Structures are given as C-alpha cells and as structure tokens.
mmCIF file of C-alpha atoms in Angstrom:
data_model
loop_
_atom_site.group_PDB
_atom_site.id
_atom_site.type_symbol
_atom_site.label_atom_id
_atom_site.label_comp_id
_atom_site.label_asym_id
_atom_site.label_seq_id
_atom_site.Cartn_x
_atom_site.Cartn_y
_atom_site.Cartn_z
ATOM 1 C CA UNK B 1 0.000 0.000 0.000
ATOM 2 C CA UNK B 2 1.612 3.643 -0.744
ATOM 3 C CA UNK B 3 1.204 6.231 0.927
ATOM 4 C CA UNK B 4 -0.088 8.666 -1.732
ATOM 5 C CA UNK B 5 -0.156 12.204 0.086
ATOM 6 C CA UNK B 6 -1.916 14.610 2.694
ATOM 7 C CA UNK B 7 -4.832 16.518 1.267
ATOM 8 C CA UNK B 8 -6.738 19.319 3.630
ATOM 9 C CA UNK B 9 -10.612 19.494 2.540
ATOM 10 C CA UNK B 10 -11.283 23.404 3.703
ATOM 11 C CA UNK B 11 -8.485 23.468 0.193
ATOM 12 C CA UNK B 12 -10.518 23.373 -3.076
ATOM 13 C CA UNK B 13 -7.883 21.199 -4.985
ATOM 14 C CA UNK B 14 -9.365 18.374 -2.253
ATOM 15 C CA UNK B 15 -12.848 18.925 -2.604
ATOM 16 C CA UNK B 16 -11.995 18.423 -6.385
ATOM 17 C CA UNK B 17 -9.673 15.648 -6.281
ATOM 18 C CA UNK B 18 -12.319 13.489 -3.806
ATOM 19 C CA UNK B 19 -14.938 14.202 -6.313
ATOM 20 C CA UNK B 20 -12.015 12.916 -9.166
ATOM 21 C CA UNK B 21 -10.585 10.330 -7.447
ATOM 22 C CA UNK B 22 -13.306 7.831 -8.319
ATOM 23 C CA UNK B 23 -13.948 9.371 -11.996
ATOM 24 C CA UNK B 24 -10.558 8.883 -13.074
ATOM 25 C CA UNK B 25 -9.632 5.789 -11.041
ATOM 26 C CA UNK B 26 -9.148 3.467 -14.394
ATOM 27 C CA UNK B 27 -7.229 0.822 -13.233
ATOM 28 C CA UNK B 28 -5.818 2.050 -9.962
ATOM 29 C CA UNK B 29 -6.630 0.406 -6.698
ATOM 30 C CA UNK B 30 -7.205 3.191 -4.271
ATOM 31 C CA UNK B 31 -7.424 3.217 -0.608
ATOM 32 C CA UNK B 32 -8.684 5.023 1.921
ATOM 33 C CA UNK B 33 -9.021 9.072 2.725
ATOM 34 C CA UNK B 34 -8.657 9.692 6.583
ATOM 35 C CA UNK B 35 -10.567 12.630 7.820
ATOM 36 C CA UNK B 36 -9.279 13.838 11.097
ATOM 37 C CA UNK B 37 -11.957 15.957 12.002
ATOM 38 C CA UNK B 38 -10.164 18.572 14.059
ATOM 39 C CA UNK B 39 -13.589 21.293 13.728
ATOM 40 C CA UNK B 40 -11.547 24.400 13.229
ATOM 41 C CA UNK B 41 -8.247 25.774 11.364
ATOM 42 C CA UNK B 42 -6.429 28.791 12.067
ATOM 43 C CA UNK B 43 -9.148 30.339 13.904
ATOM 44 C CA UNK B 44 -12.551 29.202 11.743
ATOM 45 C CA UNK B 45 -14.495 26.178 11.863
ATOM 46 C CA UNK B 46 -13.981 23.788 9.149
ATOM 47 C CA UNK B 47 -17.418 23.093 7.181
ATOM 48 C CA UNK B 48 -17.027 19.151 6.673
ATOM 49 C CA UNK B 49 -15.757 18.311 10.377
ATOM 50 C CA UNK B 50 -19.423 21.019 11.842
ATOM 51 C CA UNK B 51 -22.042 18.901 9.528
ATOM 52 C CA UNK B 52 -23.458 15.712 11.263
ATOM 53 C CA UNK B 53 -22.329 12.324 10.140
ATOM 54 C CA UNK B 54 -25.266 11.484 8.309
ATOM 55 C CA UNK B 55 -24.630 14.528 6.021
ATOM 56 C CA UNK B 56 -21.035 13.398 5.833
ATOM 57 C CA UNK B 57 -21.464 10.206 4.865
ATOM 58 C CA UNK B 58 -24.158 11.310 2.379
ATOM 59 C CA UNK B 59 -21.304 13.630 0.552
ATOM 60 C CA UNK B 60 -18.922 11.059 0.399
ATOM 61 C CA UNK B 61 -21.145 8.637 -0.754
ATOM 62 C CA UNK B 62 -21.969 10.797 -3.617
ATOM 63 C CA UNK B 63 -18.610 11.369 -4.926
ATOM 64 C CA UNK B 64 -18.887 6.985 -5.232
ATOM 65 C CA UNK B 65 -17.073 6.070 -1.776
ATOM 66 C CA UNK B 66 -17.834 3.671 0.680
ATOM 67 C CA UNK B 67 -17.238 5.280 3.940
ATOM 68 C CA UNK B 68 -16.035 4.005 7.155
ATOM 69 C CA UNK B 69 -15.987 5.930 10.076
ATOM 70 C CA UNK B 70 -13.677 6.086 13.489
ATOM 71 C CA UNK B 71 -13.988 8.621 15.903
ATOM 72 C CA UNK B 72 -13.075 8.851 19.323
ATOM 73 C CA UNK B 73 -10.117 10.661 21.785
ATOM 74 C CA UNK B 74 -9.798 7.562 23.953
ATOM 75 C CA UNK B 75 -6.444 6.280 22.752
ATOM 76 C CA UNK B 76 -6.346 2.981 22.925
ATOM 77 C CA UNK B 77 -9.658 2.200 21.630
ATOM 78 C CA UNK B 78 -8.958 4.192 18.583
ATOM 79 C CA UNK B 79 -5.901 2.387 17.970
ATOM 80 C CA UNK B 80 -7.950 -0.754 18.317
ATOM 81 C CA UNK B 81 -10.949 0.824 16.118
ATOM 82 C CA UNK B 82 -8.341 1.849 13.392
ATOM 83 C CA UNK B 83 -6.617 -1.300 13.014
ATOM 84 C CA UNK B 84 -10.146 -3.113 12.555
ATOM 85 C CA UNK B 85 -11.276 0.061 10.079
ATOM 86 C CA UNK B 86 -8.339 -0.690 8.121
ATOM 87 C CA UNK B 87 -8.237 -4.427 7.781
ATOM 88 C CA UNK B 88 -11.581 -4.253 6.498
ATOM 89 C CA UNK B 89 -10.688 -1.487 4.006
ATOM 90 C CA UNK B 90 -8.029 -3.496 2.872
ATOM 91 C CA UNK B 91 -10.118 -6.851 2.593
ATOM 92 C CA UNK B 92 -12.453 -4.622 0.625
ATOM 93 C CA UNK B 93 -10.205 -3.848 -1.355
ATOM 94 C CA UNK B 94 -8.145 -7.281 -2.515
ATOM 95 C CA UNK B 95 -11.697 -8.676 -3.161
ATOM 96 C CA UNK B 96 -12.016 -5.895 -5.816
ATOM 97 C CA UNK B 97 -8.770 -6.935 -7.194
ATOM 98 C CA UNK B 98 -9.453 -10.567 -7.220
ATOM 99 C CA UNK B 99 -13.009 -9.669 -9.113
ATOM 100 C CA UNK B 100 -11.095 -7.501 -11.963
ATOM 101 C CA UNK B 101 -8.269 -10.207 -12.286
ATOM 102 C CA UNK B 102 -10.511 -12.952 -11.851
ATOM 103 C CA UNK B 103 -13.091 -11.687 -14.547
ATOM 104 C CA UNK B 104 -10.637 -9.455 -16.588
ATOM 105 C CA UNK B 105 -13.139 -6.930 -16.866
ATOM 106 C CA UNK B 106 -13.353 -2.954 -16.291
ATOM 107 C CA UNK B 107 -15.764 -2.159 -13.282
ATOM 108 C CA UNK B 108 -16.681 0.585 -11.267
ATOM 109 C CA UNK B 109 -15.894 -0.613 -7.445
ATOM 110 C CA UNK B 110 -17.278 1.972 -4.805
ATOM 111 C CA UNK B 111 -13.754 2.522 -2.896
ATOM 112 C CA UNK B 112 -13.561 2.399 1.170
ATOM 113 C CA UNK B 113 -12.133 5.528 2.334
ATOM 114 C CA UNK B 114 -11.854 6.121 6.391
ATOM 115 C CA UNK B 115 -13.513 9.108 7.974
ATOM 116 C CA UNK B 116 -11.338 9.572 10.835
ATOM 117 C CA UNK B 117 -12.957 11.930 13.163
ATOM 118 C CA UNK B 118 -10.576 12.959 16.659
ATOM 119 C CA UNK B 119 -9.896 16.611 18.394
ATOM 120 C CA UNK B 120 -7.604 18.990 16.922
ATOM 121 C CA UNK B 121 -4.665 18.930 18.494
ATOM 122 C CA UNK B 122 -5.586 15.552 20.144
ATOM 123 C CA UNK B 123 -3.363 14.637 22.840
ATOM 124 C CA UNK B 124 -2.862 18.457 23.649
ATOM 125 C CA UNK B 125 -3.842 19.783 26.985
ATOM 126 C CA UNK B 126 -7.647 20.687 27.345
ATOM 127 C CA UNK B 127 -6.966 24.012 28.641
ATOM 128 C CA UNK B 128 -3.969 26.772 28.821
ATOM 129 C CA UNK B 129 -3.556 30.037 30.628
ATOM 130 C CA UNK B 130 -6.147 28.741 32.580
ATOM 131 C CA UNK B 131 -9.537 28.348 31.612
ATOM 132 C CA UNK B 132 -8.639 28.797 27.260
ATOM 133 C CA UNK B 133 -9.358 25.610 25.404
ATOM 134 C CA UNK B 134 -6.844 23.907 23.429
ATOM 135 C CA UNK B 135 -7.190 20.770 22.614
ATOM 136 C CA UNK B 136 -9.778 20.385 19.951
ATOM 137 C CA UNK B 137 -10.332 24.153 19.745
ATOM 138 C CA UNK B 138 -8.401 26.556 17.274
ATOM 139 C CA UNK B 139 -5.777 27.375 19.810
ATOM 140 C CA UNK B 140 -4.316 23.700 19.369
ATOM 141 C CA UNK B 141 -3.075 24.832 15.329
ATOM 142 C CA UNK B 142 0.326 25.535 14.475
ATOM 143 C CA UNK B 143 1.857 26.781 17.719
ATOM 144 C CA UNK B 144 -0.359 26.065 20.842
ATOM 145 C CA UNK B 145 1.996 27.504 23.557
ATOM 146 C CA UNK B 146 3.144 31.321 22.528
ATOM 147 C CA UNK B 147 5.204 32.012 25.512
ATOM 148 C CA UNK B 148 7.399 28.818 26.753
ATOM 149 C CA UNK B 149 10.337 31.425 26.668
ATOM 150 C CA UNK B 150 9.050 33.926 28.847
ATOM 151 C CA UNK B 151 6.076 31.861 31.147
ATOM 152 C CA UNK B 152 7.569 29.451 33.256
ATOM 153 C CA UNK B 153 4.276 27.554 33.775
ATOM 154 C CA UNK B 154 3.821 27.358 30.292
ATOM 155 C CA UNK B 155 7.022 25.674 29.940
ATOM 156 C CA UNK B 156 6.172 23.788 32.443
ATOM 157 C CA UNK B 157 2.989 22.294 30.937
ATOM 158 C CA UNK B 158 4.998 22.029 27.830
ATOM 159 C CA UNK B 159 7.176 19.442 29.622
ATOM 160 C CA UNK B 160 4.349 17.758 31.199
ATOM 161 C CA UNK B 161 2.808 17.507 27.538
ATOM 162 C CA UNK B 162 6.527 16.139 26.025
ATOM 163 C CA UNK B 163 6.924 14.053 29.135
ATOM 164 C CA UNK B 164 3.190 12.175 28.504
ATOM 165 C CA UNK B 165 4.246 10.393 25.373
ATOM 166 C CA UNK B 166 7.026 8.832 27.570
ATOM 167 C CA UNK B 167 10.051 9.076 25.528
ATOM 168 C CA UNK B 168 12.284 6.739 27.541
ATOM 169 C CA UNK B 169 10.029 4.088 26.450
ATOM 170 C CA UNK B 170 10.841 4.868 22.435
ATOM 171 C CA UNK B 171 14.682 6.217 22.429
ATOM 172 C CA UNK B 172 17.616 4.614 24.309
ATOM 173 C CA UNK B 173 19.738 6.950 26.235
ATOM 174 C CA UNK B 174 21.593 8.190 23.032
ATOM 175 C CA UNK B 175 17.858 9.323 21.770
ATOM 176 C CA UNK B 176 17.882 7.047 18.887
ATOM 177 C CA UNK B 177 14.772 4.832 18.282
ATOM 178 C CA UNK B 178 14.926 1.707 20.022
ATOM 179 C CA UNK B 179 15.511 -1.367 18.006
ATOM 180 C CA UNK B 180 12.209 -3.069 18.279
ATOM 181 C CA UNK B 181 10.557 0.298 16.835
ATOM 182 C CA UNK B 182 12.751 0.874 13.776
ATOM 183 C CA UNK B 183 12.437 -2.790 12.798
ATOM 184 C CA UNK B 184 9.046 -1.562 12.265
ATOM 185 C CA UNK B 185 9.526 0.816 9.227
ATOM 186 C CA UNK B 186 9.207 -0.627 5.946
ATOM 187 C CA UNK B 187 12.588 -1.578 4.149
ATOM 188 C CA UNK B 188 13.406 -1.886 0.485
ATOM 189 C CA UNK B 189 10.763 -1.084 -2.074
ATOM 190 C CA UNK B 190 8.241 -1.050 0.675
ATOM 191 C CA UNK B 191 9.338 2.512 1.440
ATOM 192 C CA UNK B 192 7.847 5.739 -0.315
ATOM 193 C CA UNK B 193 10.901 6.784 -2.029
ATOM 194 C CA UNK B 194 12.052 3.352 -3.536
ATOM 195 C CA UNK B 195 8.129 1.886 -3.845
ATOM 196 C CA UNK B 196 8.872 0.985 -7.907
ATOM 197 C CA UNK B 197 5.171 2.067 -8.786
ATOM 198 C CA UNK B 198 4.897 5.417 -6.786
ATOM 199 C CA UNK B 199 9.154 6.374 -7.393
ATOM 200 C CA UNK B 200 8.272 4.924 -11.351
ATOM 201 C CA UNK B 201 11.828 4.815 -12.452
ATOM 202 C CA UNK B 202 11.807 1.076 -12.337
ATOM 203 C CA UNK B 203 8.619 0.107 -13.817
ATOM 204 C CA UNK B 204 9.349 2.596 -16.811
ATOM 205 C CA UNK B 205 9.226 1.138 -20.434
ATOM 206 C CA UNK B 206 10.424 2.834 -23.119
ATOM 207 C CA UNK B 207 8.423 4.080 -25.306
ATOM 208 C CA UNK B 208 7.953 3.101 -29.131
ATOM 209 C CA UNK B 209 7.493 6.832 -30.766
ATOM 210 C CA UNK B 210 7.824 7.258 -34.902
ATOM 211 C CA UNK B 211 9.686 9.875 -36.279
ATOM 212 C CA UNK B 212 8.014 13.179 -36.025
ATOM 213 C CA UNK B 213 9.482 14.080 -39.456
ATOM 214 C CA UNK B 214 7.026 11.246 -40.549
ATOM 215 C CA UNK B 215 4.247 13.783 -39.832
ATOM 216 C CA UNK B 216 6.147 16.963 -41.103
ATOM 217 C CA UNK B 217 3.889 19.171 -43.525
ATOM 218 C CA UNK B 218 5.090 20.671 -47.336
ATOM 219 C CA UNK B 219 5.039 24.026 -47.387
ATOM 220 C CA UNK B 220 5.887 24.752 -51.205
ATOM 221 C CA UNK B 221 4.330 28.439 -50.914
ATOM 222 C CA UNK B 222 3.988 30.724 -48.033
ATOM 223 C CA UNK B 223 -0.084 31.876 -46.609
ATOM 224 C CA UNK B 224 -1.221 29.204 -49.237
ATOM 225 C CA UNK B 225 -1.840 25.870 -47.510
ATOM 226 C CA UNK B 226 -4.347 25.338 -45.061
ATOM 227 C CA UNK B 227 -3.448 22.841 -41.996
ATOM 228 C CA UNK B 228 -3.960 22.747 -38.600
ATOM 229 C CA UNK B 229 -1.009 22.221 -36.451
ATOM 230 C CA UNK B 230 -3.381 20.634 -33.492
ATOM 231 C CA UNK B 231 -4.580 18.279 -36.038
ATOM 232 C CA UNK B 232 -1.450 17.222 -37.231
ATOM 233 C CA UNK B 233 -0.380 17.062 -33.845
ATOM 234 C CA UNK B 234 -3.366 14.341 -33.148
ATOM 235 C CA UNK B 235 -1.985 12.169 -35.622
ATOM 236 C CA UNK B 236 1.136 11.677 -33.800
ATOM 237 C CA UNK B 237 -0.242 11.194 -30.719
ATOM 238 C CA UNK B 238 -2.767 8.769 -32.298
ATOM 239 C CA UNK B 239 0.105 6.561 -33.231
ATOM 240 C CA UNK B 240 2.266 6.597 -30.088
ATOM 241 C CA UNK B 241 -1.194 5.658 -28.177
ATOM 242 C CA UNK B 242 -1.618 2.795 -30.994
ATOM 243 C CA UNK B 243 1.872 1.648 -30.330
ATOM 244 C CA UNK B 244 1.606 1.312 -26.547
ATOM 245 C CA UNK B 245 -1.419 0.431 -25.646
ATOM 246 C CA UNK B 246 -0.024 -0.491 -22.037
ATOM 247 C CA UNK B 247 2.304 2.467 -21.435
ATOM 248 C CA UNK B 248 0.822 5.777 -22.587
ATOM 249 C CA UNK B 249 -1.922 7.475 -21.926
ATOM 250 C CA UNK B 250 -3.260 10.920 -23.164
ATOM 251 C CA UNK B 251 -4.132 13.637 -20.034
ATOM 252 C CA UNK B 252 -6.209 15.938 -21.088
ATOM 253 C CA UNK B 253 -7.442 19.244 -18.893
ATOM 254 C CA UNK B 254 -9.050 20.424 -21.544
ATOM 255 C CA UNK B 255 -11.744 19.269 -24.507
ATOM 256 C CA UNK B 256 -9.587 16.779 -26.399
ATOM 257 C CA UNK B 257 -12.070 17.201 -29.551
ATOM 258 C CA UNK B 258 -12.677 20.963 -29.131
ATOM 259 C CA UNK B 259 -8.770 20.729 -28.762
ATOM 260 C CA UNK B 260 -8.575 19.609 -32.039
ATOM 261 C CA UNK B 261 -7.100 16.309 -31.373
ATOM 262 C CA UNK B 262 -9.922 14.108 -32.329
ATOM 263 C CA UNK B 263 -7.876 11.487 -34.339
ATOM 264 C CA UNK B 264 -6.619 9.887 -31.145
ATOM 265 C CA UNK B 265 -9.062 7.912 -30.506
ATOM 266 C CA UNK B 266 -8.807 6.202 -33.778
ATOM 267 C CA UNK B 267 -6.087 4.121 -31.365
ATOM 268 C CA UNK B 268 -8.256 4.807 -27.840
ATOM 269 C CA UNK B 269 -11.399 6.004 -26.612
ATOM 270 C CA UNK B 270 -11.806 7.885 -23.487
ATOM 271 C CA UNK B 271 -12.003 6.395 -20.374
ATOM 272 C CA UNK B 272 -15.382 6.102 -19.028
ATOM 273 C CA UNK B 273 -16.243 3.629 -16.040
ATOM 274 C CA UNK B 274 -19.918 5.772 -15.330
ATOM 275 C CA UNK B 275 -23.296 4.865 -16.866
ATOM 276 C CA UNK B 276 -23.438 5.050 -20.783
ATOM 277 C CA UNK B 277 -25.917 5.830 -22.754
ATOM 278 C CA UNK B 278 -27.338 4.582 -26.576
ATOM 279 C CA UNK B 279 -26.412 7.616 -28.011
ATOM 280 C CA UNK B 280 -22.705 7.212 -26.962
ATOM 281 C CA UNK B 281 -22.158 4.861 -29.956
ATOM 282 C CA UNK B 282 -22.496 7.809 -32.513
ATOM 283 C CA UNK B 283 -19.352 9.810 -31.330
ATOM 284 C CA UNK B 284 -19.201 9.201 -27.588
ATOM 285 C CA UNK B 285 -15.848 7.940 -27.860
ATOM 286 C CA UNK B 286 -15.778 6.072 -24.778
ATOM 287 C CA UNK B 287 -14.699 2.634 -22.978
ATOM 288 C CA UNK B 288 -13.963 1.302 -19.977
ATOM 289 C CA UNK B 289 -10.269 0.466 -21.284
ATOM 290 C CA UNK B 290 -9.853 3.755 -22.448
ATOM 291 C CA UNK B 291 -6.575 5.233 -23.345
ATOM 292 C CA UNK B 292 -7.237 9.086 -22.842
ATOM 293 C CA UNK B 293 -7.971 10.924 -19.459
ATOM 294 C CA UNK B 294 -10.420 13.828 -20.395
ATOM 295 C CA UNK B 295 -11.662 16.623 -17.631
ATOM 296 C CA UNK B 296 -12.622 19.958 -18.098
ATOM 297 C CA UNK B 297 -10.962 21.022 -15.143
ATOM 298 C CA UNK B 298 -6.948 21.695 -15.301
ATOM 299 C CA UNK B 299 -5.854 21.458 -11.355
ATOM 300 C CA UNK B 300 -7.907 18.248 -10.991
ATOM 301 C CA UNK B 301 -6.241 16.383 -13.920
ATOM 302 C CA UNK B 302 -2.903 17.614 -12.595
ATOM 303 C CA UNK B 303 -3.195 16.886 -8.999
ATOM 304 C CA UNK B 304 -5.071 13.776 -9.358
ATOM 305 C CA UNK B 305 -2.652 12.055 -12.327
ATOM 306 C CA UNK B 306 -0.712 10.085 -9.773
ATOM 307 C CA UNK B 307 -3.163 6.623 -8.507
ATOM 308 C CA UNK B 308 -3.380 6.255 -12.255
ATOM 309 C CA UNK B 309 0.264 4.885 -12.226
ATOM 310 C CA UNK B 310 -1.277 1.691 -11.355
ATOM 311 C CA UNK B 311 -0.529 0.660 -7.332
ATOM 312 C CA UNK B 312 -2.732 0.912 -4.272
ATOM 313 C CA UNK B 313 -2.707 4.614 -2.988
ATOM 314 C CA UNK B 314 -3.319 5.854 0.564
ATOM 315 C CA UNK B 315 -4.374 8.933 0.894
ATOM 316 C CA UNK B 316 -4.584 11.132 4.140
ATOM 317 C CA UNK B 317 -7.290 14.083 3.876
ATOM 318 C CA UNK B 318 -7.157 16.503 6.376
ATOM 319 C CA UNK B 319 -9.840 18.338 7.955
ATOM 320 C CA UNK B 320 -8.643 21.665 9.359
#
C-alpha cells in the first residue's frame, strides 16, 4: 500500500480531487481518505468536520465512496478501532482486485475511504492560561503555547505535555529509536521513495514513438496551404497511443475534440467507467479500457494524475 499524500478538505484542490478520485480511477486500486476531524483551522471552523455524520457520509457517498468511520479521543480504543477500520478497508479492497483479475473486466468498485474523526490537536492539553481551550479548539493549530520562553508555567505544561508520550520508552539513552521500533519501518521497495510504482523509475518502459518528421507538412508556398497544427499534432499522438497500448496514456485538462485532437481515438477512446448511454455509440468515444484521461478542469487532472500509475494509494485528507 503507498502512501499517496496529505490533502486538507477546507483546500478546493481536495474537494476536487475526492470528487475525481473515483472518476478517473481506471485501473488504480485506491485506498482510503482519513478525515481527522479537528472542527476548526487557524481560527474558523472547518465546514465538513461542523455537519453531522449522516450529512457526511451522504457527501462522500456521492462522490462513489464507501465510507467508514472512526472517531473517538480515547487512545487505545482508537488504535484498536483503526486497526479493525483498516483491515476491512483493505479486505475490501483485494476482493475488488481478485473480481477484476478474476473476470478481466473494467468495473466501477465503490472505494472504502476512512472518515477519521478525533480533536484537533488531540493529545494536547484541554486548557492553557487557565480556563482557554486547546485541545480540539483553534488554539491547538500551528503553535499552541506562545510564551514557553518567557512563562515558566507554560514551559512547564509544555514538559508535562513532552513528558506524557514517555520518551524513555521509544529512544535509548543516546535518543535514537529503540531497536524493536525501527524494525518496524518498511525496508526496500516497501518505502515511499524506492516503492517501484509510486518512485516509477523502475517500472518505466520505453516508449515506441515514430519519427516526427514522418508527420512533417510541405510548405511549397507561403499563406497558401491550409493545416492545422493541433490536427497534425493528433496524428502523432494517435500513433504513439496505438503503439503502446499499455504504457501511454493521453491527459487531457481540456476538450480533447474541441482541442482539435480528435484522431486519437482512432487508437483509444476515453475512459469512461460511469453509466453510458445509446447515443454514446455515434461519437461518444468512450470505454472502460480507455486510453485518454479527459476533464474539463486543469488542477484536478494535474493533482489527481498520480493513482493512475497503477498501485494501491493511501491517501490522508485533512480536515482543518
């Protein structure tokens, strides 16, 4: 499982990309957003952590999730309530692969995605400089005690706070990470940076692309021919889709026929894993194996480009 990346709803690139996530999945296995409903950021609620969980679970069932929720502060019945949460997700999830590999056939899965809902700050003290909240209030973002340098209580409950984790239990006494806790981390191509699917440099193929001077156009007279350079242009890209069915695809954040770049799908359709309709067959252009990613929408297409590599994705998104 990869971790894909941290996404904040109160942004609007995340309210776009959970609405794209399950448009554009293709063939990508995708796991999980966590909602950590902290209720406010800076100093404002946030909308999705204020609305009941009915309402919540409505949205997200709109955008085509499944979603499971786990709230809570008590700590170790979250951590129990998690690790259920997430073997179910991820049973969910290789019984959609074993359907599509089973079957070989394109499908539209509805993708479990965890709601977690804690405080803000969880873990924080309730209260500071007496009677203020902090802990799941506003207070508890970016820096929750302003004056350890100058309040000596403050820097006392700053210790108390450090000192509740119980360090002496994680680092030996040269502060490095005991042994039993770093054998925990993921080695080789389980981490991040070397994971072949989300680092892509090993799974790359190289690509079989004609000669552009193949497609070059005779110009024997100046402001005489007519020819589209777009078009021309589609014809290329028709044949380097044609040629690699398996390791190119066409992004497009714009109309790719309006675009002028029509002739690609002479080599692949768009892909389209949503209802279809009779009238489809006269110049739709879709399929569910579709070779070109169309959306009117330019920030989605590029924030949202990276499950499509092909691996499951977990992604984090952030209330607050």
């Amino acid at each position: 499982m990869a971790l894909d990346q941290v996404l904040e709803p109160n942004h609007g690139w995340c309210g776009l990309a959970c609405t794209a996530l399950e448009r554009l999945q293709g063939t990508t296995l995708h796991f999980a957003e966590g909602i950590p409903a902290d209720r406010t950021q800076i100093n404002n609620p946030t909308v999705l952590a204020r609305v009941s969980r009915k309402e919540l679970e409505a949205l997200f069932v709109g955008y085509g999730w499944t979603p499971y929720f786990v709230e809570g502060s008590d700590i170790p019945s979250m951590h129990q309530a998690m690790a259920a949460t997430m073997e179910r997700c991820i049973t969910k999830i290789r019984e959609y692969q074993k359907e599509a590999r089973d079957s070989g056939k394109a499908f539209r899965p509805r993708w479990p995605m965890i709601v977690l809902r804690t405080p803000k700050g969880w873990t924080a003290p309730r209260h500071v400089d007496g009677d203020h909240f902090l802990e799941g209030f506003w207070r508890a973002h970016q820096v929750p005690l302003t004056k350890v340098l100058k309040d000596k209580s403050q820097l006392k409950t700053l210790e108390e706070w450090m000192r509740s984790y119980e360090p002496e239990k994680h680092f030996d006494k040269d502060g490095k990470l005991i042994p039993e806790l770093r054998e925990l981390a993921p080695t080789g191509n389980r981490r991040m940076s070397a994971n072949p699917v989300t680092n892509g440099g090993l799974i790359r193929h190289k690509l079989h692309v004609p000669d552009f001077r193949d497609y070059s156009i005779e110009v024997t007279k100046g402001g005489v021919a007519k020819v589209g350079s777009m078009a021309n242009c589609a014809a290329f890209l028709r044949d380097i889709i044609r040629d690699n069915q398996k390791d190119f695809r066409l992004f497009g954040p714009d109309e790719t026929e309006s675009n002028k770049l029509g002739k690609v799908y002479e080599a692949g359709k768009k892909v389209w894993m949503g209802e279809y309709f009779e009238e489809d067959e006269d110049g739709g252009n879709l399929a569910y194996a579709g070779r070109v990613m169309e959306m009117l929408s330019e920030h989605t297409v590029e924030v949202r480009h990276t499950p499509l590599l092909g691996a499951p994705m977990l992604t984090l998104l952030r209330v607050g």
